[in-house]
PDB file of C-alpha atoms in Angstrom:
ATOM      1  CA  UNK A   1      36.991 -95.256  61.414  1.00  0.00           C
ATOM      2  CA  UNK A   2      36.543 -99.138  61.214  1.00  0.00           C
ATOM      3  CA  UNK A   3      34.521-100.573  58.875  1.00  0.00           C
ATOM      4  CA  UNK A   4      31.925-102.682  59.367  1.00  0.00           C
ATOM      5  CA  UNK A   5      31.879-106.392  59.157  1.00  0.00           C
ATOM      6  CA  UNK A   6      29.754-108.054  56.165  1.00  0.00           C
ATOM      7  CA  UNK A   7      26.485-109.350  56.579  1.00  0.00           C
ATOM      8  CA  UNK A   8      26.083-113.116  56.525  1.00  0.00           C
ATOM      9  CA  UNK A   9      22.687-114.924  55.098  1.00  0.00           C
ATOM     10  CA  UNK A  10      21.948-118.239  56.538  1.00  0.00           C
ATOM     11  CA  UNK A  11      20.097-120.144  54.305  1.00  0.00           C
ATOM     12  CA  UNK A  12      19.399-123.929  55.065  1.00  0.00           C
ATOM     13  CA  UNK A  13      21.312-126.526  53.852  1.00  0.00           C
ATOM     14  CA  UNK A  14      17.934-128.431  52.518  1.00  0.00           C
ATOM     15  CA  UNK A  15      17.104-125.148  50.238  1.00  0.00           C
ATOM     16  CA  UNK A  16      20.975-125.173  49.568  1.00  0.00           C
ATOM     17  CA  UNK A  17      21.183-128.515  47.930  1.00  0.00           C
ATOM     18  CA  UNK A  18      17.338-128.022  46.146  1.00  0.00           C
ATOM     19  CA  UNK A  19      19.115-125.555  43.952  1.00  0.00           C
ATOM     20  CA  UNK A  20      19.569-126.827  40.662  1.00  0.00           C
ATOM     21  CA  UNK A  21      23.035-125.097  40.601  1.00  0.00           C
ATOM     22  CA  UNK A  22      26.863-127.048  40.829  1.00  0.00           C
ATOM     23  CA  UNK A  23      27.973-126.849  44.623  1.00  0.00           C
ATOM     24  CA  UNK A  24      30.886-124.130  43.407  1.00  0.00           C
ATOM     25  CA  UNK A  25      27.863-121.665  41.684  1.00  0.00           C
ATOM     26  CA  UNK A  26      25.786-121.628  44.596  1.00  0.00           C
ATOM     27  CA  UNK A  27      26.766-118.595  46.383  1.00  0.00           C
ATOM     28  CA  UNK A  28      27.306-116.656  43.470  1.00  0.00           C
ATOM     29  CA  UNK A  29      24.558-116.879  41.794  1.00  0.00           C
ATOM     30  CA  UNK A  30      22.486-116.489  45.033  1.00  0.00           C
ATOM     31  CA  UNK A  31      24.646-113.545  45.163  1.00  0.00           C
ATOM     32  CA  UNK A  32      23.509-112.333  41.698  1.00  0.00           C
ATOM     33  CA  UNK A  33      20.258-113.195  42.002  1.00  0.00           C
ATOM     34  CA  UNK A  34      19.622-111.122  45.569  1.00  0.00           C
ATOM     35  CA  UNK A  35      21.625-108.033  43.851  1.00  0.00           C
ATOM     36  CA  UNK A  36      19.426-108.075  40.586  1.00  0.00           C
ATOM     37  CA  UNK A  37      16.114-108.231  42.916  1.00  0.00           C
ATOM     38  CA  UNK A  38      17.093-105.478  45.255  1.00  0.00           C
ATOM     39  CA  UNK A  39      17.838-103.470  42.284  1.00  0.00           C
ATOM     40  CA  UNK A  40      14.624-104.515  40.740  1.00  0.00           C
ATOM     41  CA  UNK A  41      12.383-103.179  43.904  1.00  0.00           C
ATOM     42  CA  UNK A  42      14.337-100.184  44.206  1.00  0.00           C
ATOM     43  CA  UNK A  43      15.659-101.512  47.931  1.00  0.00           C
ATOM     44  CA  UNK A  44      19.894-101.100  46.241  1.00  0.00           C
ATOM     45  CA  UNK A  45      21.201 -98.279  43.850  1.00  0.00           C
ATOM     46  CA  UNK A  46      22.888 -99.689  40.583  1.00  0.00           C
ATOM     47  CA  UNK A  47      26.405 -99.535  42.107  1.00  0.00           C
ATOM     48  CA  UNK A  48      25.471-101.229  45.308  1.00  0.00           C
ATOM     49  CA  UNK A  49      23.885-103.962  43.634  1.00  0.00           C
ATOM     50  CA  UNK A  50      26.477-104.470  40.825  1.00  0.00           C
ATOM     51  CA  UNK A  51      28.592-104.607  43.637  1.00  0.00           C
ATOM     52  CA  UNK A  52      26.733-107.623  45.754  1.00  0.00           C
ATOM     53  CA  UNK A  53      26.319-109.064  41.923  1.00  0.00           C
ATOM     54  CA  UNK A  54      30.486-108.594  42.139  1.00  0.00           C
ATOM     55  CA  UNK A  55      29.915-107.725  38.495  1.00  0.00           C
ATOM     56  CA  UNK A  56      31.640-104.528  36.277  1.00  0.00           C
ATOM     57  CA  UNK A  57      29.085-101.835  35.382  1.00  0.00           C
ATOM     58  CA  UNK A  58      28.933-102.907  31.778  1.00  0.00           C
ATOM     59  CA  UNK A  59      28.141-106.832  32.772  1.00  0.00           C
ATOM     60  CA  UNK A  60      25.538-106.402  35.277  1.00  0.00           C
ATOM     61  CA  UNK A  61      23.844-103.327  32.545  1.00  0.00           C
ATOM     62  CA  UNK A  62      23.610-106.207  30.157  1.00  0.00           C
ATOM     63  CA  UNK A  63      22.519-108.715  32.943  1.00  0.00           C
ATOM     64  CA  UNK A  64      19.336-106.253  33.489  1.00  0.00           C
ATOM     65  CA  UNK A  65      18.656-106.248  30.224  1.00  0.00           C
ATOM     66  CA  UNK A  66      18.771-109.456  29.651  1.00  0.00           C
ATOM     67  CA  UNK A  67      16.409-109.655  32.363  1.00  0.00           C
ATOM     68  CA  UNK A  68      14.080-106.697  30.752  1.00  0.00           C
ATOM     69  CA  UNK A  69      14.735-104.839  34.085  1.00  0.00           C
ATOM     70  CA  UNK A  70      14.458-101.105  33.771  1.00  0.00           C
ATOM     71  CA  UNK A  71      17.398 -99.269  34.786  1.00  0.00           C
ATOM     72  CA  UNK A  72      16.669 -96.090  37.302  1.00  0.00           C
ATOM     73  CA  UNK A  73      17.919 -93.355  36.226  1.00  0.00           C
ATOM     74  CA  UNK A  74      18.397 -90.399  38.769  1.00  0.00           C
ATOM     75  CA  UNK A  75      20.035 -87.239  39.363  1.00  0.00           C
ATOM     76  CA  UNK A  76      23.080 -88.663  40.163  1.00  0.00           C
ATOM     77  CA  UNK A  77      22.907 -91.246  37.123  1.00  0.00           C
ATOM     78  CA  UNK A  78      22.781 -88.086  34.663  1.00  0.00           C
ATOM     79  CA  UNK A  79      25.209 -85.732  36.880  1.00  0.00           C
ATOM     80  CA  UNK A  80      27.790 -89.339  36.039  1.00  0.00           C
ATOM     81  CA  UNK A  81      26.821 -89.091  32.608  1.00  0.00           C
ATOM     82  CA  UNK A  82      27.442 -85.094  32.092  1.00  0.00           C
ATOM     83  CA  UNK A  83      30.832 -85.765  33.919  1.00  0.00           C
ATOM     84  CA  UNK A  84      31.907 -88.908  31.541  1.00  0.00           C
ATOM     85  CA  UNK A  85      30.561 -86.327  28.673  1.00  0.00           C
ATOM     86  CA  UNK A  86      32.621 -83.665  30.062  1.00  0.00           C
ATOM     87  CA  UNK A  87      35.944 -86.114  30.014  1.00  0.00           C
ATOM     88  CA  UNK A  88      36.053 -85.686  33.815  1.00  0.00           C
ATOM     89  CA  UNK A  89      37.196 -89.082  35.481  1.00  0.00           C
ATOM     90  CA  UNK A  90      35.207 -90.925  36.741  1.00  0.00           C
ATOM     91  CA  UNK A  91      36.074 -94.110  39.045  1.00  0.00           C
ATOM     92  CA  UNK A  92      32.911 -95.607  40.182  1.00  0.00           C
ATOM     93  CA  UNK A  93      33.958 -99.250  39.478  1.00  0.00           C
ATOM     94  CA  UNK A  94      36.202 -98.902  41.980  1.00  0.00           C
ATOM     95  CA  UNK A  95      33.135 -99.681  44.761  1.00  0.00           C
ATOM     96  CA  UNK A  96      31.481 -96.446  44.748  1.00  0.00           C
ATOM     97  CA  UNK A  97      27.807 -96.182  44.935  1.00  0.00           C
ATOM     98  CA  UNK A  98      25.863 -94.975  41.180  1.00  0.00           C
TER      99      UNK A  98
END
């Protein structure tokens, strides 16, 4: 099956070069900022938006914290946990959804 192209954001160049970011930052901090709000309204799981954030579990855990954001914890959250208790591998920074 082929996968899908990504999703481009447009935004304009006059919001662009309002942020008070260095040219090089821009997109990844947009980036970051979009994952952490997502995550925030419940719109992106934790892996998904670490993912968009292009951060490791452990960095964007402390970036919600940092942030006082709540972390959701589900089902699948303590099924991870019982495995990683267990000593069962688990890979999900390799892009899979938490």
């Amino acid at each position: 099956m082929a996968r899908s192209k990504d999703v481009q954001l447009s935004i304009p160049r006059s919001v662009a070069d309002a942020l008070a970011l260095p040219e090089g930052r821009k997109e990844e901090e947009l980036q970051r900022e979009l994952a952490v709000s997502l995550y925030r309204e419940e719109m992106l799981s934790f892996g998904k938006a670490r993912e968009l954030a292009g951060m490791s579990k452990q960095e964007f855990g402390e970036l919600l914290g940092d942030r006082r954001i709540k972390r959701h914890y589900g089902p699948e959250e303590l099924a991870e946990d019982l495995r990683y208790a267990e000593g069962k591998d688990i890979s999900h920074d390799q892009g899979e959804e938490e």
